[in-house]
XYZ file of N, CA, C and O in Angstrom:
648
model
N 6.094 19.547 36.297
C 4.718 19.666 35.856
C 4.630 19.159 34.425
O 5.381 19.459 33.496
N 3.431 18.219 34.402
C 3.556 17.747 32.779
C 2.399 18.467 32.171
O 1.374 18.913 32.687
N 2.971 18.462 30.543
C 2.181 19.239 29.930
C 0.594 18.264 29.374
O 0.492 17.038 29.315
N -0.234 19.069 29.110
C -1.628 17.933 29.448
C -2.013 18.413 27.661
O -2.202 19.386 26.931
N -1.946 16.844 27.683
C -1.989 16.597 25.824
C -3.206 16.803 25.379
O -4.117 16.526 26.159
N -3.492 17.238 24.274
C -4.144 17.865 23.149
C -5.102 17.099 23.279
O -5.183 16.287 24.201
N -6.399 17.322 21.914
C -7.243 15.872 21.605
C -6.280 14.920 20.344
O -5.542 15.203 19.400
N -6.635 14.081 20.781
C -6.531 13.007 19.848
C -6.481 13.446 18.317
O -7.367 14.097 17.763
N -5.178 12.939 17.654
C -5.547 12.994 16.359
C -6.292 12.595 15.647
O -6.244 11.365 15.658
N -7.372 13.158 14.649
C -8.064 12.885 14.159
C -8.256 11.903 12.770
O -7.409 12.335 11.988
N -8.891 10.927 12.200
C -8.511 10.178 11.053
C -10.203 10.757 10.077
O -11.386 10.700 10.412
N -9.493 11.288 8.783
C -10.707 12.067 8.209
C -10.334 12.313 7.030
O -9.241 12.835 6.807
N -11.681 11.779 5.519
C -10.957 11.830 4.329
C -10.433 13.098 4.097
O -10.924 14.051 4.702
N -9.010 13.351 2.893
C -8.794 14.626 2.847
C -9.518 15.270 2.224
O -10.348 14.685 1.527
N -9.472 16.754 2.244
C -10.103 17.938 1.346
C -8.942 18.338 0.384
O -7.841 17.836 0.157
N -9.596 19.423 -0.093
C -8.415 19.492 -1.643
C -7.431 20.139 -1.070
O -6.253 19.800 -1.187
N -7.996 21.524 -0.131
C -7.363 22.090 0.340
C -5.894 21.513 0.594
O -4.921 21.893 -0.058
N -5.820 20.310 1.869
C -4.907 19.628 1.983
C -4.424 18.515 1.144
O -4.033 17.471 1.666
N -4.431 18.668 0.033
C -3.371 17.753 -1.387
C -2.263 18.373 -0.977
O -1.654 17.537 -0.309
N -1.568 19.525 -1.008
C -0.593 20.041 -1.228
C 0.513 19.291 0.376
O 1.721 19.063 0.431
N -0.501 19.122 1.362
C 0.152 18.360 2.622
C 0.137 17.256 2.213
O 1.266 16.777 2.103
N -0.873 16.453 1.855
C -0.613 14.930 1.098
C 0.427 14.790 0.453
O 1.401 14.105 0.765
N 0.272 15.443 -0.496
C 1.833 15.517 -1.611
C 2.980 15.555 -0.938
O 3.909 14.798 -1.219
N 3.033 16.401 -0.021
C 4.288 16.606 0.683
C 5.101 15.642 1.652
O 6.293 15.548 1.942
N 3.703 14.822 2.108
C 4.101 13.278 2.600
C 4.596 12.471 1.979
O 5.476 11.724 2.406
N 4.040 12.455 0.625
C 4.131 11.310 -0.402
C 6.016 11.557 -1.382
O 6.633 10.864 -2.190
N 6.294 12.931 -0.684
C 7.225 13.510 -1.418
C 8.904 12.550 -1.023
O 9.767 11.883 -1.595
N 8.599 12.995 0.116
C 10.024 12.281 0.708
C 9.622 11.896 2.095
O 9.056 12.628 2.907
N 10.042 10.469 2.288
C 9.935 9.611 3.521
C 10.646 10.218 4.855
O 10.331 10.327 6.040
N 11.669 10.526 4.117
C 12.861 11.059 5.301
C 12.863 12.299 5.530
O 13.401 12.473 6.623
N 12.544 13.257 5.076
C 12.967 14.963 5.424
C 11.254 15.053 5.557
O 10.492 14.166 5.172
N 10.794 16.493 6.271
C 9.962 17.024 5.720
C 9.561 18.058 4.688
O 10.644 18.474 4.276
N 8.905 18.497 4.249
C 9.130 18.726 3.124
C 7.473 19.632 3.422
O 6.398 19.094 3.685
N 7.734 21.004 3.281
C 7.014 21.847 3.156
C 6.097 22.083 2.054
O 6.355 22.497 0.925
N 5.128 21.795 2.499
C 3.574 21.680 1.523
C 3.700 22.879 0.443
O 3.730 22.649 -0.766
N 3.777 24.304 1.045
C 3.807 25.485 -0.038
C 5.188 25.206 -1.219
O 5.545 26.008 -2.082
N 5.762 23.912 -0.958
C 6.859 24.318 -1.962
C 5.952 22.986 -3.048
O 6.579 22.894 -4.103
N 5.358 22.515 -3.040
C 4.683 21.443 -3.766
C 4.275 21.958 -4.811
O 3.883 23.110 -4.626
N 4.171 21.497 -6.146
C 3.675 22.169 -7.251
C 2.195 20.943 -7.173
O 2.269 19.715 -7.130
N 1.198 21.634 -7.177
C 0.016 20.381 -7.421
C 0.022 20.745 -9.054
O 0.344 21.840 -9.516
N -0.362 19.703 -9.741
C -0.420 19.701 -11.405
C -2.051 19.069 -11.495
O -2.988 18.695 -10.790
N -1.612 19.259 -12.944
C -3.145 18.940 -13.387
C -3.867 17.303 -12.993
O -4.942 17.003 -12.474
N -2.681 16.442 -13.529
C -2.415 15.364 -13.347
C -3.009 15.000 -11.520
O -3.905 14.195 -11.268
N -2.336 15.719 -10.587
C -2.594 15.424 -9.224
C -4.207 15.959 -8.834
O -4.978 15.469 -8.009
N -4.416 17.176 -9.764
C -6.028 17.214 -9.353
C -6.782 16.273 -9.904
O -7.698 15.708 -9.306
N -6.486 16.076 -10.925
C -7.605 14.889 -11.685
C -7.613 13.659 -10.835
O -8.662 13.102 -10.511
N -6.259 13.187 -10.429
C -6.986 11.895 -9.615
C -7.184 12.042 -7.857
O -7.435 11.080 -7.132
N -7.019 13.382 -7.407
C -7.642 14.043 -6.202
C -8.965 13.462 -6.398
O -9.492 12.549 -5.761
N -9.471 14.215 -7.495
C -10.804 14.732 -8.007
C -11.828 13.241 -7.722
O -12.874 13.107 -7.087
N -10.744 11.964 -8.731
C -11.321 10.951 -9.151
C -11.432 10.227 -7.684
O -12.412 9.534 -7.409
N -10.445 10.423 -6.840
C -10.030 9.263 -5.350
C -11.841 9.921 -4.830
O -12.797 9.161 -4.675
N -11.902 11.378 -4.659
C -12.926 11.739 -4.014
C -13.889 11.027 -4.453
O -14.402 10.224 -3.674
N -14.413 11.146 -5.904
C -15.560 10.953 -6.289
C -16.428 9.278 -6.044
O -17.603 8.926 -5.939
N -15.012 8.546 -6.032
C -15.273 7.092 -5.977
C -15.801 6.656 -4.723
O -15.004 6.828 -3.801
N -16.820 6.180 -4.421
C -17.371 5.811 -3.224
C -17.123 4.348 -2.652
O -17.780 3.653 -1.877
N -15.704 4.105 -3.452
C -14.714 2.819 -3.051
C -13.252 3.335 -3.067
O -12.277 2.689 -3.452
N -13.255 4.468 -2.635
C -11.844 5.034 -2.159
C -11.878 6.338 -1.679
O -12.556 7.294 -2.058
N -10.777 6.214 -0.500
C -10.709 7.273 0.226
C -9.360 7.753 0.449
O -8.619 7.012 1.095
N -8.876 8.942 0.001
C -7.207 9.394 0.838
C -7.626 10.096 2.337
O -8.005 11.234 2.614
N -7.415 9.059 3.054
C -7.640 9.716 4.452
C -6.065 10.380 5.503
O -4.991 9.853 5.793
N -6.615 11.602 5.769
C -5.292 12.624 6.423
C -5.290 12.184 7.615
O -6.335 11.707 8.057
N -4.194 12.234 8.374
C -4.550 12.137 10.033
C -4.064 13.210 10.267
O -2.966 13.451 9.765
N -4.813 14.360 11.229
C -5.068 15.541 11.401
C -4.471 15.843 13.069
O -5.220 15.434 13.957
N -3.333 16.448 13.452
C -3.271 16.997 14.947
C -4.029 18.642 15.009
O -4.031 19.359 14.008
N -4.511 18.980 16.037
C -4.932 20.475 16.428
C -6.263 20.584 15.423
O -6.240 21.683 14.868
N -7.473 19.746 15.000
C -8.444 20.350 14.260
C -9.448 20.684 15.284
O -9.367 20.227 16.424
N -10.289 21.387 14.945
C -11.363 22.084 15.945
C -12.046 21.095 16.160
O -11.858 20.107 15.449
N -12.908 21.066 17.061
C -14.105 20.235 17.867
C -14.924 19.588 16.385
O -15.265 18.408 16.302
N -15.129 20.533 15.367
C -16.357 20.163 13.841
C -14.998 19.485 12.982
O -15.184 19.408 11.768
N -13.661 18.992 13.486
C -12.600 18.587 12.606
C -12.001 19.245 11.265
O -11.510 18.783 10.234
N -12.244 20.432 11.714
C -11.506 21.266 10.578
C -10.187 21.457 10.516
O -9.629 20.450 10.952
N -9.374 22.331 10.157
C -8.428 23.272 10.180
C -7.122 21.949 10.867
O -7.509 20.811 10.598
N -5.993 21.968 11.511
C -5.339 21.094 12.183
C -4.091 21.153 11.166
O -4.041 21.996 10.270
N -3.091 20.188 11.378
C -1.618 20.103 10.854
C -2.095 18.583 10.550
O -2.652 17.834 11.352
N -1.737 18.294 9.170
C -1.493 17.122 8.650
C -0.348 16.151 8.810
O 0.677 16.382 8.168
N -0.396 15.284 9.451
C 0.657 14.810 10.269
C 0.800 12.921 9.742
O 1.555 12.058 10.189
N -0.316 12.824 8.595
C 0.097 11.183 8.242
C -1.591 11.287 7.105
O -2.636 11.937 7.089
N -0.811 10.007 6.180
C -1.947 10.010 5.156
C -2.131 8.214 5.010
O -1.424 7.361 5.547
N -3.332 8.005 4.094
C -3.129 6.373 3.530
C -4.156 6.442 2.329
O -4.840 7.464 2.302
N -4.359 5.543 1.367
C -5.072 5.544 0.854
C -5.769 4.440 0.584
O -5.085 3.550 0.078
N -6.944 4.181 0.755
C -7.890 3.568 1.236
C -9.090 2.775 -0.129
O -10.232 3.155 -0.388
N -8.602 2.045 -0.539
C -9.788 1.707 -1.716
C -10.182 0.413 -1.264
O -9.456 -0.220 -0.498
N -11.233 -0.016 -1.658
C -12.421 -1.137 -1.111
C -13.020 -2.031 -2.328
O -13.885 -1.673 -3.128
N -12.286 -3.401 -2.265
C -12.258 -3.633 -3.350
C -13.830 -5.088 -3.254
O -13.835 -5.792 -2.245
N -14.472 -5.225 -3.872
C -15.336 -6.029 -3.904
C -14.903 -7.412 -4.403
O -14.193 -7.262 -5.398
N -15.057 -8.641 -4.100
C -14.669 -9.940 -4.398
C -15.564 -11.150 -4.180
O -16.594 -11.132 -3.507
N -14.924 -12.501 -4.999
C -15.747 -13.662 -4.757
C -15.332 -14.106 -3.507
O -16.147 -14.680 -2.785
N -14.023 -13.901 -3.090
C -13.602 -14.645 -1.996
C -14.347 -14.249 -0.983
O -15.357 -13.553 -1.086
N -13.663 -14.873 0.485
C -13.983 -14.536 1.700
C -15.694 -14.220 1.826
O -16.235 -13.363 2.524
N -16.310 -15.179 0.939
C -17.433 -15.123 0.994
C -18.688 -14.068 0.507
O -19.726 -13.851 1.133
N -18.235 -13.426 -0.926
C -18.139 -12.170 -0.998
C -18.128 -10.830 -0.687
O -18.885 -9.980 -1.154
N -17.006 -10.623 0.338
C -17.124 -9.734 1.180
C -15.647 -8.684 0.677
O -14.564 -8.941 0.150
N -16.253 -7.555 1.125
C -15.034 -6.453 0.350
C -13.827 -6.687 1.076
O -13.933 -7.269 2.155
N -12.546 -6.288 0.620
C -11.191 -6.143 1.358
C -10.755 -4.953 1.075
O -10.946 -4.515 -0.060
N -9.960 -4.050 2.216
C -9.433 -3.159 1.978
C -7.888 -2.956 1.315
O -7.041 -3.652 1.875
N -7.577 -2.424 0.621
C -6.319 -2.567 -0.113
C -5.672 -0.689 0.789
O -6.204 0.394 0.544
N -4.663 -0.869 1.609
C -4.200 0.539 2.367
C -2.885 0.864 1.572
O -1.877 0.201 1.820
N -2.853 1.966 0.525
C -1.802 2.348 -0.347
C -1.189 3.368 0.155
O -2.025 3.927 0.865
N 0.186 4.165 0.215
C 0.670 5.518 0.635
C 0.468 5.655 1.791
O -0.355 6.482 2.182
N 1.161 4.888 2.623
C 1.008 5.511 4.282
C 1.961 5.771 4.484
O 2.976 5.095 4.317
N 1.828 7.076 4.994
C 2.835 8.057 5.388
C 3.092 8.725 6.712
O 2.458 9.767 6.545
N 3.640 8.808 7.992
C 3.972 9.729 8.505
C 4.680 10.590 8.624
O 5.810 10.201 8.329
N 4.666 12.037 9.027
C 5.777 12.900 8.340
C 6.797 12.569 9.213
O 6.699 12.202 10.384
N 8.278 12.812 8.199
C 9.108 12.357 9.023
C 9.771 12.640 10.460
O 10.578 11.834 10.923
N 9.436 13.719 11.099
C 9.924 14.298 12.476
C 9.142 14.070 13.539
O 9.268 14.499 14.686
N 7.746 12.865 12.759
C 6.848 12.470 14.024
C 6.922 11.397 14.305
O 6.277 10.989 15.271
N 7.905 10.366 13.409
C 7.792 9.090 13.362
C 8.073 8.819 14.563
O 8.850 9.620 15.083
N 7.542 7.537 15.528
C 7.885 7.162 16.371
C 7.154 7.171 17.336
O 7.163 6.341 18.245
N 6.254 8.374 17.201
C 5.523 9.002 18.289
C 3.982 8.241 18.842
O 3.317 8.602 19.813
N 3.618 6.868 17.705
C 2.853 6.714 17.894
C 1.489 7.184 17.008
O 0.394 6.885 17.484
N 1.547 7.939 15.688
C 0.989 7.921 14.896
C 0.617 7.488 14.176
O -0.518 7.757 13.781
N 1.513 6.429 13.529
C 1.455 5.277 12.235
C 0.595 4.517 12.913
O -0.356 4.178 12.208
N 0.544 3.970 14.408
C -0.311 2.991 15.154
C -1.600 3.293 14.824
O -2.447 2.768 14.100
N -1.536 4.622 15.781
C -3.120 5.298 15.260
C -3.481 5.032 13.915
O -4.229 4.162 13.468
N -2.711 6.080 13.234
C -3.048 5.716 11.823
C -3.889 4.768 11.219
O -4.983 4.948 10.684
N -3.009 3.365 11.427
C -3.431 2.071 10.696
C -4.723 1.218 11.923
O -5.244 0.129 11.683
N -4.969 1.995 13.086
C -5.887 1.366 13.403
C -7.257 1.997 13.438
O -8.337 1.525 13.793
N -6.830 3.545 12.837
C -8.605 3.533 12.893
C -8.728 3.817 11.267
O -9.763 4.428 10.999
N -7.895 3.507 10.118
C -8.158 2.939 9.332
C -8.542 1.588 9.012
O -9.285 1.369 8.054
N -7.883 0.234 10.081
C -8.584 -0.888 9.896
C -9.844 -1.147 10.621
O -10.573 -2.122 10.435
N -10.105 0.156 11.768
C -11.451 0.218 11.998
C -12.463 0.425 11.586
O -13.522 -0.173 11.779
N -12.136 1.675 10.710
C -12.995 2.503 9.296
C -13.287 0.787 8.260
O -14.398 0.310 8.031
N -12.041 0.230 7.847
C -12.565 -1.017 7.312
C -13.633 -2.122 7.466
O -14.328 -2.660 6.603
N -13.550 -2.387 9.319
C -13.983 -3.479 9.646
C -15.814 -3.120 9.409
O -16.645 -3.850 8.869
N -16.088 -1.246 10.255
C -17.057 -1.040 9.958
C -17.888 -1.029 8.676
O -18.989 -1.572 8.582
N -17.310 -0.408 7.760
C -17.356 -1.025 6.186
C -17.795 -2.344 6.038
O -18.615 -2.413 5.123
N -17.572 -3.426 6.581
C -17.995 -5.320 6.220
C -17.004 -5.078 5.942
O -17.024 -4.850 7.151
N -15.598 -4.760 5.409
C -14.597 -5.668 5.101
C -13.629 -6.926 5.949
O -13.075 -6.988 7.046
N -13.779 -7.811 4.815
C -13.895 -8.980 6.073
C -11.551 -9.349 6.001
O -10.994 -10.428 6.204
N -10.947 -8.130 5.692
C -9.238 -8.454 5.273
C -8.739 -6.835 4.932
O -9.205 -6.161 4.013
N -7.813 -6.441 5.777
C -6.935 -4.936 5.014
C -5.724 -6.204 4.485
O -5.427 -7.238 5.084
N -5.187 -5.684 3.159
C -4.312 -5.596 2.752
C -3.468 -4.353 2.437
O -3.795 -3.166 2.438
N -2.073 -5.059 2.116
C -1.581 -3.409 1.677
C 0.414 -4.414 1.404
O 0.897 -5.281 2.131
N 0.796 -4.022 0.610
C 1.974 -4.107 0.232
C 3.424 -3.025 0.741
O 3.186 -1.819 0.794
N 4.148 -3.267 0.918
C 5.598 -2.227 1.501
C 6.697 -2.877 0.676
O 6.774 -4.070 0.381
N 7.785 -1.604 0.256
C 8.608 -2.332 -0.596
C 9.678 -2.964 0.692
O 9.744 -2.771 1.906
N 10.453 -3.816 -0.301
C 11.156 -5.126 0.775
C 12.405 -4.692 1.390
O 12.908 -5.454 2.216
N 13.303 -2.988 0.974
C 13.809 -2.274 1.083
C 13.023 -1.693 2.679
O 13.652 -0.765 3.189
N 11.950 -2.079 3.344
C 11.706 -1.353 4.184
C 11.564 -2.025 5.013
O 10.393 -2.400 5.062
N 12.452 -2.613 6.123
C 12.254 -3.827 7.085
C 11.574 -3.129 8.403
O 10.724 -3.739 9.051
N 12.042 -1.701 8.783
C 11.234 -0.635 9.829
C 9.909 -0.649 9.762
O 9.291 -0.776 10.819
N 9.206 -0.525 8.544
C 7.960 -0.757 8.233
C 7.567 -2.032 8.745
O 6.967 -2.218 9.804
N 8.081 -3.211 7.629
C 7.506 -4.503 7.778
C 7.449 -4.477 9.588
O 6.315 -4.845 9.894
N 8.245 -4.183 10.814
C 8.139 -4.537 11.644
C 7.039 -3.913 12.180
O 6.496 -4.492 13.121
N 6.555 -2.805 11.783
C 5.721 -1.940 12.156
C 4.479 -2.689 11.664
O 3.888 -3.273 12.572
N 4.005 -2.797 10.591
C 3.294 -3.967 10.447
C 2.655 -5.442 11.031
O 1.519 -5.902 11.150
N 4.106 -5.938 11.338
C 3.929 -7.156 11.772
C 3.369 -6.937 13.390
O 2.904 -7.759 14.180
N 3.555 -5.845 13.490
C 3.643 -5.358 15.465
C 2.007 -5.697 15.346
O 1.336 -6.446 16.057
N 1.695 -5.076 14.468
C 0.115 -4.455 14.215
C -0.904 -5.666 14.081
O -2.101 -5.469 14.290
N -0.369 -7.059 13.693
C -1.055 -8.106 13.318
C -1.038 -8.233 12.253
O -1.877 -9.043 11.858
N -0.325 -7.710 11.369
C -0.136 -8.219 9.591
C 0.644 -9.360 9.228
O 1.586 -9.755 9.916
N 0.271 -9.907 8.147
C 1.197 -11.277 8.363
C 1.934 -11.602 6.777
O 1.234 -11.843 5.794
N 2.879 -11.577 6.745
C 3.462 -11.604 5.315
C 3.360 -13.008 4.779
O 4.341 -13.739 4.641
N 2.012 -13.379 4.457
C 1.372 -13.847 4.153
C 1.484 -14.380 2.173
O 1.232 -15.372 1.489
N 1.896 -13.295 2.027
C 2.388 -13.650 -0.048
C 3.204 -12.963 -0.118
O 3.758 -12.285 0.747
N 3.444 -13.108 -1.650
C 5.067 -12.114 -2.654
C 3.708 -11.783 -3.421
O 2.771 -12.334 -3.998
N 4.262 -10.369 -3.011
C 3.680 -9.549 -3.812
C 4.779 -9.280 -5.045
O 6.000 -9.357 -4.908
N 3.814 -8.828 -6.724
C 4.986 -8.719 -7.376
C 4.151 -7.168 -8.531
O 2.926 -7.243 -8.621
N 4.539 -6.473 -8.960
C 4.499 -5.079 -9.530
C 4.908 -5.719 -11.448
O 5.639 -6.561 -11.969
N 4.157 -4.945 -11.780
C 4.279 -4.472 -13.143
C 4.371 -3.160 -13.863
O 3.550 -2.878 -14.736
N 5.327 -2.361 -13.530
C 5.397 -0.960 -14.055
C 4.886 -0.673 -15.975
O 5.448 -1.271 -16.893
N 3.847 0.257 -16.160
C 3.382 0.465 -17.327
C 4.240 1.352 -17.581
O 4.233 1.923 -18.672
């Protein structure tokens, strides 16, 4: 007898509440890493505060078990989502997808897919006419995960640490 699966995980910006699960994604790739042991700082509320307020960025959670109104649920993958306005592509916005995360004991399962597609859906509806998003080159699991998806390594990306 098979067991008869849940609803669908949900893709929905986070609340503050869940920073401390964000954080905990963002913490370590490989282990999981229990949200109550997270110290949130001042530093992490202020740009909580700021991601919310901007109505060109979003940290969106992907949520298993939230109620029917999408509340409550286990945080199970994050990304962050800013919308950048341009001359190119006819001036049409592009999405830039930063911090995607699934926690590590779900990988595999088919989440990251979800994940990145109803975030490039959330985009397309937006007018953005391109998601971008960068992975360090240390991560070839990713890049394939990516490339599966229709991404195309397309430039060198290059970083300037302040």
């Amino acid at each position: 007898m098979s067991a008869t699966p849940g609803p669908a995980p949900a893709l929905r910006p986070a609340t503050r509440a869940e920073l401390p699960a964000v954080l905990a994604l963002l913490a370590d790739e490989e282990t999981v890493v229990d949200p109550a042991t997270i110290a949130v700082t001042e530093a992490y509320e202020q740009a909580f505060a700021a991601i919310e307020a901007d109505p060109r960025n979003e940290m969106l959670v992907l949520v298993e078990g939230a109620d029917d109104r999408g509340h409550g649920g286990t945080v199970v993958g994050c990304l962050q989502a800013t919308y950048i306005p341009g001359l190119g592509k006819g001036g049409a916005e592009r999405a830039l997808i930063e911090a995607v995360r699934i926690r590590a004991d779900r990988r595999g399962s088919g989440l990251g897919r979800t994940l990145m597609r109803a975030a490039t859906t959330r985009a397309r509806a937006r007018g953005c006419a391109l998601v971008q998003l960068t992975s360090n080159k240390q991560r070839e699991d990713a890049h394939r995960f990516y490339t599966a998806l229709g991404f195309t390594g397309s430039h060198e990306g290059f970083k300037l640490a302040l």
